[in-house]
PDB file of N, CA and C in Angstrom:
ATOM      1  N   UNK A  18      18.102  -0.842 -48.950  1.00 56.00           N
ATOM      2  CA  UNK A  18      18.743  -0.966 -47.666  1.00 56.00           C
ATOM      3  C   UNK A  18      18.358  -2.330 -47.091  1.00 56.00           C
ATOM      4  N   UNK A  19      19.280  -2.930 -46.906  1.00 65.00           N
ATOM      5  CA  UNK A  19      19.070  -4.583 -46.409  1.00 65.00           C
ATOM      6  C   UNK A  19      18.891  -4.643 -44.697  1.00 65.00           C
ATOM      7  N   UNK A  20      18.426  -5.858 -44.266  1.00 67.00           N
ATOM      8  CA  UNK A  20      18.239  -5.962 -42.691  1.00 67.00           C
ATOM      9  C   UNK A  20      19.706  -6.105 -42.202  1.00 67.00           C
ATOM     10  N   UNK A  21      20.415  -6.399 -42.923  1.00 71.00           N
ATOM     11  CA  UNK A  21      22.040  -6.676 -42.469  1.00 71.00           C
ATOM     12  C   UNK A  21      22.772  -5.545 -42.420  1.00 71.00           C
ATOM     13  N   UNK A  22      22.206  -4.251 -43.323  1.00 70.00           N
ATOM     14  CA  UNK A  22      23.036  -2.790 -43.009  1.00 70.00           C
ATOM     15  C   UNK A  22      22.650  -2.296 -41.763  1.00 70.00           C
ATOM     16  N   UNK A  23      21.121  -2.739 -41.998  1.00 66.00           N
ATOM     17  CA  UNK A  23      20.611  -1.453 -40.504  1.00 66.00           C
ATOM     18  C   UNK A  23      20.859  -2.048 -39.367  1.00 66.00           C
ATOM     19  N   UNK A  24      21.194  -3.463 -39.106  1.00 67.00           N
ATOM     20  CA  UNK A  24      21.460  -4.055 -37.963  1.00 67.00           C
ATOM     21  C   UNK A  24      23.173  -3.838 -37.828  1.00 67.00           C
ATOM     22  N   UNK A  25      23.972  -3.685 -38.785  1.00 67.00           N
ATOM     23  CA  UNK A  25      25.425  -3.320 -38.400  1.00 67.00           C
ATOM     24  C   UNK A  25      25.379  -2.210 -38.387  1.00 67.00           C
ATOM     25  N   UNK A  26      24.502  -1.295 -38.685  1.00 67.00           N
ATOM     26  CA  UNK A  26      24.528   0.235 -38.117  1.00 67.00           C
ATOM     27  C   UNK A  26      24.221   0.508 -36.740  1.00 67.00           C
ATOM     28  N   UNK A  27      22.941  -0.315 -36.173  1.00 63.00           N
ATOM     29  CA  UNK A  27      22.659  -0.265 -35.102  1.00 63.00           C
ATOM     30  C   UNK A  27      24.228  -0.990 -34.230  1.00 63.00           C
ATOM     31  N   UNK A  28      24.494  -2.034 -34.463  1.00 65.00           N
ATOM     32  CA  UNK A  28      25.385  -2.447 -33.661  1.00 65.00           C
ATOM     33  C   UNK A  28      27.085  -1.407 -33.737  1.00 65.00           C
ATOM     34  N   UNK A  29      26.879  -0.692 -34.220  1.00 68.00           N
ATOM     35  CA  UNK A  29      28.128   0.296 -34.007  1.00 68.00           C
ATOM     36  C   UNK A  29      27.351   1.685 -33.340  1.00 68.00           C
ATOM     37  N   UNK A  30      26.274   1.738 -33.148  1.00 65.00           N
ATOM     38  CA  UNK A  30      25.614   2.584 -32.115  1.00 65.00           C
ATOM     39  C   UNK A  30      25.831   1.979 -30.945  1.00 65.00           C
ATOM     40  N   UNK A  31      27.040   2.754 -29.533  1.00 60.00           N
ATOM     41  CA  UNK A  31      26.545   2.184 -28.582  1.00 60.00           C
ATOM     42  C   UNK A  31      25.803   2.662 -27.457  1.00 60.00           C
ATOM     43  N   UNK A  32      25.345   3.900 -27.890  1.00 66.00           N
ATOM     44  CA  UNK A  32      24.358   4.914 -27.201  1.00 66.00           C
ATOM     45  C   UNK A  32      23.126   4.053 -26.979  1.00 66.00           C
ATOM     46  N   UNK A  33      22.752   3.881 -25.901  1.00 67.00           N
ATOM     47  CA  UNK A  33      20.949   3.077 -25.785  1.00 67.00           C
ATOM     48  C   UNK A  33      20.202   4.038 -26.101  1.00 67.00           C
ATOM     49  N   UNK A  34      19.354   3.912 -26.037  1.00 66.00           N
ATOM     50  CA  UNK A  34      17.869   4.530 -27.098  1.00 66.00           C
ATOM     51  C   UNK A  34      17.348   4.175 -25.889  1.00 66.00           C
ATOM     52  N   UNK A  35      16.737   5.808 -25.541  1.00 73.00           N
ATOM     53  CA  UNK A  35      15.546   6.458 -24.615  1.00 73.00           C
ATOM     54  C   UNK A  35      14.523   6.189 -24.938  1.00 73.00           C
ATOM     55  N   UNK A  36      13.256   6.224 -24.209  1.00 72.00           N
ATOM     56  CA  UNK A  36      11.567   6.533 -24.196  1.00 72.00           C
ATOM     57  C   UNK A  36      11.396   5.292 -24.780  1.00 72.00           C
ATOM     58  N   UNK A  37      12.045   3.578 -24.753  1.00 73.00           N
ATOM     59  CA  UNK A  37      11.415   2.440 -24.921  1.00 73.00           C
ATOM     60  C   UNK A  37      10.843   2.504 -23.353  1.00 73.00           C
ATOM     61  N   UNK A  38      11.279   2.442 -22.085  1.00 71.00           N
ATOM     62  CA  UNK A  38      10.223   3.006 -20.914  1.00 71.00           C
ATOM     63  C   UNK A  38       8.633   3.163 -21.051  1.00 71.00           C
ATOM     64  N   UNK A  39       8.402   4.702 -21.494  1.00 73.00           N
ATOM     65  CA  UNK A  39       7.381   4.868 -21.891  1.00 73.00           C
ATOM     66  C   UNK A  39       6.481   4.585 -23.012  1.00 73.00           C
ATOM     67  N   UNK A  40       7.351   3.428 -23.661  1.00 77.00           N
ATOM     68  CA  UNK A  40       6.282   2.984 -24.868  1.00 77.00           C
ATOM     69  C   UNK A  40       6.455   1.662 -24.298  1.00 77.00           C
ATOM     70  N   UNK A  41       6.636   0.724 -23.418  1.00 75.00           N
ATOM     71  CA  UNK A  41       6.596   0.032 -22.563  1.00 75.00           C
ATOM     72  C   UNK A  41       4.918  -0.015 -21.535  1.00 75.00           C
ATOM     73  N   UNK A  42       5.109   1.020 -21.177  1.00 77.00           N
ATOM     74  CA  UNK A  42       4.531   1.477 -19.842  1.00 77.00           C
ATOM     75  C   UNK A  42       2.676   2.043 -20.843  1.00 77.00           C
ATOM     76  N   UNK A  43       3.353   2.677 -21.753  1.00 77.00           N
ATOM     77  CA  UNK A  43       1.927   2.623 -22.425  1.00 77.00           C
ATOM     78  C   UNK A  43       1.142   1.423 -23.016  1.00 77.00           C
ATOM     79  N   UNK A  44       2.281   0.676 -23.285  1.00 78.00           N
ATOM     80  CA  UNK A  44       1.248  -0.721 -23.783  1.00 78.00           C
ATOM     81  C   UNK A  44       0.479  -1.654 -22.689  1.00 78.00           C
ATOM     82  N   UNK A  45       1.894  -1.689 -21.327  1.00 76.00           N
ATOM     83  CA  UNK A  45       1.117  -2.254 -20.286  1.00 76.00           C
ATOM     84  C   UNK A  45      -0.445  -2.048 -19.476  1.00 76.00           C
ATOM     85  N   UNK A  46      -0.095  -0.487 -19.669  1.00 80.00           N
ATOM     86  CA  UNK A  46      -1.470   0.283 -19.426  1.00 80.00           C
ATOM     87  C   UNK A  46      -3.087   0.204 -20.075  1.00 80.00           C
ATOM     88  N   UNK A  47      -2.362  -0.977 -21.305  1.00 86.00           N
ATOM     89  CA  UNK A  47      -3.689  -1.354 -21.861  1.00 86.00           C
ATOM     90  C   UNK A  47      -4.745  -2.308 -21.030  1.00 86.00           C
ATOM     91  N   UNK A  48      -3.833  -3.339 -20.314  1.00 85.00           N
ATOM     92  CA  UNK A  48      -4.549  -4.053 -19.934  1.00 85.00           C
ATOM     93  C   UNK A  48      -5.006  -3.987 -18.425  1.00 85.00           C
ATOM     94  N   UNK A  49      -4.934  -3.190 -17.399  1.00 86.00           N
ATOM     95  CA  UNK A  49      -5.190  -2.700 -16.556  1.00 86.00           C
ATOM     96  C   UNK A  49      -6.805  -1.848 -17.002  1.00 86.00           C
ATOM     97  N   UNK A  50      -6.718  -1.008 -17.848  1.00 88.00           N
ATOM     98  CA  UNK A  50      -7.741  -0.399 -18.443  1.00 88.00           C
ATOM     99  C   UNK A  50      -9.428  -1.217 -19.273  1.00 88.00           C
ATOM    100  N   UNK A  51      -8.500  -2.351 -19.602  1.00 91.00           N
ATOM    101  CA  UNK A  51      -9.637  -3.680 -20.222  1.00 91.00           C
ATOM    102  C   UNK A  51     -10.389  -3.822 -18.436  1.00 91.00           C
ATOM    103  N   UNK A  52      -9.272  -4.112 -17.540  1.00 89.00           N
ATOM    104  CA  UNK A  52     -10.151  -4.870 -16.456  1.00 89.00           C
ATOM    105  C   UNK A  52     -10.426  -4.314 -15.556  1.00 89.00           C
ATOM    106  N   UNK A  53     -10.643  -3.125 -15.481  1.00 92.00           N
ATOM    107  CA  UNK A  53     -11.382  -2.032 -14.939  1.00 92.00           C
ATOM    108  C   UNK A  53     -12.623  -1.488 -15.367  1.00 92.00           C
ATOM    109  N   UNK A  54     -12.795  -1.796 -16.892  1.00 93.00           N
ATOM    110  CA  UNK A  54     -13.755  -1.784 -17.836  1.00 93.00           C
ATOM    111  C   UNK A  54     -14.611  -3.177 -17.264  1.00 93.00           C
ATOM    112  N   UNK A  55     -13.918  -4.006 -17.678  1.00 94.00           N
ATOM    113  CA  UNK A  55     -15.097  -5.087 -17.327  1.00 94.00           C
ATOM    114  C   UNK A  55     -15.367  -5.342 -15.958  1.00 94.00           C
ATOM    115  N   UNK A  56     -14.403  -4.926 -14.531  1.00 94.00           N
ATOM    116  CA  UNK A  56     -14.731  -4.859 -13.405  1.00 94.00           C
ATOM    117  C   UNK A  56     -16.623  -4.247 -12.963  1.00 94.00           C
ATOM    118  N   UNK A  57     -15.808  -2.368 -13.476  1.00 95.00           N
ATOM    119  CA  UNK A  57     -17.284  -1.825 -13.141  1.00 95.00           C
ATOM    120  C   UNK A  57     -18.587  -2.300 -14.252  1.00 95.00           C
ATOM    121  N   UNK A  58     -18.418  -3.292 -15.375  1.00 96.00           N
ATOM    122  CA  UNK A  58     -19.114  -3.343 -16.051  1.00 96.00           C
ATOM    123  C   UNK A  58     -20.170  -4.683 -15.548  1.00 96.00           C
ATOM    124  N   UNK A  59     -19.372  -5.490 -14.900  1.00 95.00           N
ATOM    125  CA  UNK A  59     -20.431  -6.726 -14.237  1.00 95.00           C
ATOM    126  C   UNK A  59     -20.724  -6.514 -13.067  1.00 95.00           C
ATOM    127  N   UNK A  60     -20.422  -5.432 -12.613  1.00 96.00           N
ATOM    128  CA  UNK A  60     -20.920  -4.446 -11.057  1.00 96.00           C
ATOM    129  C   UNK A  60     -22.003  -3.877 -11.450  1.00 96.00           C
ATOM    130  N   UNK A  61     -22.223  -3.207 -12.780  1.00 96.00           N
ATOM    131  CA  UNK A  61     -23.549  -2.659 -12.864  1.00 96.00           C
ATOM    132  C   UNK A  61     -24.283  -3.475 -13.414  1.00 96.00           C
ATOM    133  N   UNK A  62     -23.623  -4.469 -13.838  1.00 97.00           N
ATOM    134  CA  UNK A  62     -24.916  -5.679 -14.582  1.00 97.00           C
ATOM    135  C   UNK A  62     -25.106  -6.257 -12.635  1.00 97.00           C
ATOM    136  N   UNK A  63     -24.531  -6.711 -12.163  1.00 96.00           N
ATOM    137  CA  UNK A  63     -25.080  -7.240 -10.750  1.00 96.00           C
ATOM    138  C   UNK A  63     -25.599  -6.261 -10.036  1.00 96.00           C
ATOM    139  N   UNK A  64     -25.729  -4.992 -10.203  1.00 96.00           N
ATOM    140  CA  UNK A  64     -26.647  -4.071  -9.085  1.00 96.00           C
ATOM    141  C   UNK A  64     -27.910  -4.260  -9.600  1.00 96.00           C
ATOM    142  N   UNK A  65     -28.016  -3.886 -11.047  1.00 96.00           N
ATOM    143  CA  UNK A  65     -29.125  -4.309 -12.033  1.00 96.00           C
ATOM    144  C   UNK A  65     -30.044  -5.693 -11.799  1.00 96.00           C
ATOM    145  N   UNK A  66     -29.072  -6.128 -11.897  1.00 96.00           N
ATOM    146  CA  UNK A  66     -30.001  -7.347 -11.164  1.00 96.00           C
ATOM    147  C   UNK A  66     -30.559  -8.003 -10.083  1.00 96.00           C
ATOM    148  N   UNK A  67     -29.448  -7.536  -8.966  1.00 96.00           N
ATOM    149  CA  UNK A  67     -30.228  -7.738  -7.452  1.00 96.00           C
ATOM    150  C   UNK A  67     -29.705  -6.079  -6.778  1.00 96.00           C
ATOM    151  N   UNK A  68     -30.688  -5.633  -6.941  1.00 95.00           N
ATOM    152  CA  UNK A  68     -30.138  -3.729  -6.229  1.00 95.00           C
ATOM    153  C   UNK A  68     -30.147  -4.057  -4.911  1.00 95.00           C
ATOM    154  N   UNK A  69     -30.811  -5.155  -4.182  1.00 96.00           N
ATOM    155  CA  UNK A  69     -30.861  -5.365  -2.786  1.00 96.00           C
ATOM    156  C   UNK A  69     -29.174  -5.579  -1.884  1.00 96.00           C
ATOM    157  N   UNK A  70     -28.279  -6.045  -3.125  1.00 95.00           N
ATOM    158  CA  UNK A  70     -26.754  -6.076  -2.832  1.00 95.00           C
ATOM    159  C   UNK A  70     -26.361  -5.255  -3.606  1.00 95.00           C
ATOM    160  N   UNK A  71     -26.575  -3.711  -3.480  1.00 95.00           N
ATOM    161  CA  UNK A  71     -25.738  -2.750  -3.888  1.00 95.00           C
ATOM    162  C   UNK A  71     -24.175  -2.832  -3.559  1.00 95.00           C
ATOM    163  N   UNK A  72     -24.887  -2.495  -1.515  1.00 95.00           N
ATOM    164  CA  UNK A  72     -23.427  -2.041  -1.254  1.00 95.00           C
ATOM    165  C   UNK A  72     -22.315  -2.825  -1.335  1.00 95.00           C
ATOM    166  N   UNK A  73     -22.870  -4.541  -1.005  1.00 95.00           N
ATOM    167  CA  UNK A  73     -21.743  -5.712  -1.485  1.00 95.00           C
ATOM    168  C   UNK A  73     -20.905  -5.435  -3.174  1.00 95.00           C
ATOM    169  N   UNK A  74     -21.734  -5.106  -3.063  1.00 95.00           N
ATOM    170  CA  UNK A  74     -21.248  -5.037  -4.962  1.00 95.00           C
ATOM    171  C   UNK A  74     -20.126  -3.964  -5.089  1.00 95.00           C
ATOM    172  N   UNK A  75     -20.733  -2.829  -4.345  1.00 96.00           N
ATOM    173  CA  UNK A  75     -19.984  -1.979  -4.569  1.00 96.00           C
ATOM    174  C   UNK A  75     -18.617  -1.925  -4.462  1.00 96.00           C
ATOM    175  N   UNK A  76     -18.499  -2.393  -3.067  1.00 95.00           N
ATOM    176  CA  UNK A  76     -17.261  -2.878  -2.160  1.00 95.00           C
ATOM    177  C   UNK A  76     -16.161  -3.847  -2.747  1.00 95.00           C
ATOM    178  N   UNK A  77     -16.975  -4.817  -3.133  1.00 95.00           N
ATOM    179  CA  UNK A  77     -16.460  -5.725  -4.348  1.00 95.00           C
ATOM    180  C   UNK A  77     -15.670  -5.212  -5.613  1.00 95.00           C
ATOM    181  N   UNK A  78     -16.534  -4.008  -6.318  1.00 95.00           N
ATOM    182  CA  UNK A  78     -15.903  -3.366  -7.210  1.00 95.00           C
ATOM    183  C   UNK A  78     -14.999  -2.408  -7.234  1.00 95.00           C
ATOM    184  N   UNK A  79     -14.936  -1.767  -5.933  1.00 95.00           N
ATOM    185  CA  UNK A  79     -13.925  -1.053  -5.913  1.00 95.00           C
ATOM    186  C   UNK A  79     -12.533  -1.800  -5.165  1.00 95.00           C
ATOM    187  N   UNK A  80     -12.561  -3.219  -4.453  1.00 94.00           N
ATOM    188  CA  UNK A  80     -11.618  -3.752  -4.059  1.00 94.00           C
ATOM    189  C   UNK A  80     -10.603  -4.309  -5.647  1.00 94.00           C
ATOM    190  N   UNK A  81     -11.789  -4.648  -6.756  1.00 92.00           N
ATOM    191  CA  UNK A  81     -11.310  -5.204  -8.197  1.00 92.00           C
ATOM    192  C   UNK A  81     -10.650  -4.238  -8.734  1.00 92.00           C
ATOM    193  N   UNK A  82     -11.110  -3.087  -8.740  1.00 92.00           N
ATOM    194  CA  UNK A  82     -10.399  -1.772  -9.532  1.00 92.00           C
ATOM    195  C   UNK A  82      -9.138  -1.821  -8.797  1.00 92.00           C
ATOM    196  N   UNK A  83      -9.106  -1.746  -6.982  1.00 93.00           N
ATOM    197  CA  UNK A  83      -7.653  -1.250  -6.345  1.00 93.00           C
ATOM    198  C   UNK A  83      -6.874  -2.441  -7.209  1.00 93.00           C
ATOM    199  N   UNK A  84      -6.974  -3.523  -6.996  1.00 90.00           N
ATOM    200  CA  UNK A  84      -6.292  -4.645  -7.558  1.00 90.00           C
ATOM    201  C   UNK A  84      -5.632  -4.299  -9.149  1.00 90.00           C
ATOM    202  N   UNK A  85      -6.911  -3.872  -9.707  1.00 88.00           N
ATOM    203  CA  UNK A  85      -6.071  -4.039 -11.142  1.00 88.00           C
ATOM    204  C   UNK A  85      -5.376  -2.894 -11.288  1.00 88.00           C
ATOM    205  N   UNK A  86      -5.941  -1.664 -10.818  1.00 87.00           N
ATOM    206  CA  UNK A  86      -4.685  -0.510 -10.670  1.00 87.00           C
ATOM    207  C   UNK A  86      -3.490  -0.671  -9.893  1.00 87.00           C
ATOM    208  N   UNK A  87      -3.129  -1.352  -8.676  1.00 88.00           N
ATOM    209  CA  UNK A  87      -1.996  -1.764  -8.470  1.00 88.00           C
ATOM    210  C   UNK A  87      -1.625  -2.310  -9.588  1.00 88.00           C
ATOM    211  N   UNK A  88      -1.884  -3.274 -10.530  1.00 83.00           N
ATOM    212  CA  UNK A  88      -0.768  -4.018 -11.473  1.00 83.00           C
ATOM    213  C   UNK A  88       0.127  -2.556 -12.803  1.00 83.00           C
ATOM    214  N   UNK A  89      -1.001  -1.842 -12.586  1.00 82.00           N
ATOM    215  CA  UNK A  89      -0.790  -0.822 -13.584  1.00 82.00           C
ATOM    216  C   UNK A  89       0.640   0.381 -13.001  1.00 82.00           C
ATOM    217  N   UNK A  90       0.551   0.086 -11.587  1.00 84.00           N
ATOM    218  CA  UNK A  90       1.846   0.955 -10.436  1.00 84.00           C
ATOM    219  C   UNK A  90       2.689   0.364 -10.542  1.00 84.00           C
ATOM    220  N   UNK A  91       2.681  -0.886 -10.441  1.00 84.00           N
ATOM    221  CA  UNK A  91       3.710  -1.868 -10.432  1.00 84.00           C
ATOM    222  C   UNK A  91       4.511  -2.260 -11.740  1.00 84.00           C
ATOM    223  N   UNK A  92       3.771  -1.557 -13.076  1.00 76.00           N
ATOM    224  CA  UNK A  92       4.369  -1.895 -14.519  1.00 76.00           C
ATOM    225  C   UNK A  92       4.953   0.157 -14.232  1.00 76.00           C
ATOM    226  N   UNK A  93       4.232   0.793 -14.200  1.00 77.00           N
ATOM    227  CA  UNK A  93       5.113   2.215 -13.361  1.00 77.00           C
ATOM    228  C   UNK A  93       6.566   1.875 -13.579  1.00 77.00           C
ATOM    229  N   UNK A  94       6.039   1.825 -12.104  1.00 81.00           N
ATOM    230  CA  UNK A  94       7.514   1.051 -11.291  1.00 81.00           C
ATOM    231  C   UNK A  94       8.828   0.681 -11.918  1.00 81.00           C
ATOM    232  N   UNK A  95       8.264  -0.377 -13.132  1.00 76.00           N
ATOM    233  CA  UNK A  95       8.892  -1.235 -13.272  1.00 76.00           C
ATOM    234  C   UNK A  95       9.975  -0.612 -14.193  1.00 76.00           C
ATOM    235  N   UNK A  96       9.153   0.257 -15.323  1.00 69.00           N
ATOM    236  CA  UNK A  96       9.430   1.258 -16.300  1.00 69.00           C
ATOM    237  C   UNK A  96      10.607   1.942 -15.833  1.00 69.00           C
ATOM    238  N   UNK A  97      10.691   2.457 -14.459  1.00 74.00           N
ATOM    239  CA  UNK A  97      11.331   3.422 -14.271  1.00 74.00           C
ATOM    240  C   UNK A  97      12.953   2.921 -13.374  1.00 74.00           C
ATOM    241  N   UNK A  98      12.199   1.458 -12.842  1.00 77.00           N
ATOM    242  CA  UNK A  98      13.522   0.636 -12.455  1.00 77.00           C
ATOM    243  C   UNK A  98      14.641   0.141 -13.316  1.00 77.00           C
ATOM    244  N   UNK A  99      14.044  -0.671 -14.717  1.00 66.00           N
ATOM    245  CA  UNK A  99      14.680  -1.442 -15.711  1.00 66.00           C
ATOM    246  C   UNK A  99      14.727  -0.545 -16.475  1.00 66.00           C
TER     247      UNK A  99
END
């Protein structure tokens, strides 16, 4: 089967093909997940090291998480717009 059959097969399909969305939306979700990882991960290396700025830290880290989870709503979103 050559790349030239399955592409004139596809092109006489003119039904679109479902659930690219959610395999979209799952890949985006990777990287939201990296920087949430390394968010709380240099939050506990900086409490570790000066515990005297916990609560700065803290505050800090959970303003980084809202941030990178918005980008992760916003690829949502986006999934369900386009």
């Amino acid at each position: 089967m050559s790349l030239s059959y399955v592409a004139a097969e596809l092109a006489q399909n003119s039904e679109p093909v479902k659930g690219y969305g959610a395999i979209g939306y799952g890949l985006a979700a990777i990287g939201p997940g990296i920087g949430v990882g390394i968010v709380v991960g240099k939050a506990i290396e900086g409490i570790a090291r000066q515990p005297e700025l916990q609560g700065t830290i803290r505050t800090n880290m959970f303003l980084g998480i809202a941030f990178t989870e918005a980008l992760a709503l916003i690829g949502l979103v986006a999934g369900f717009i386009f």
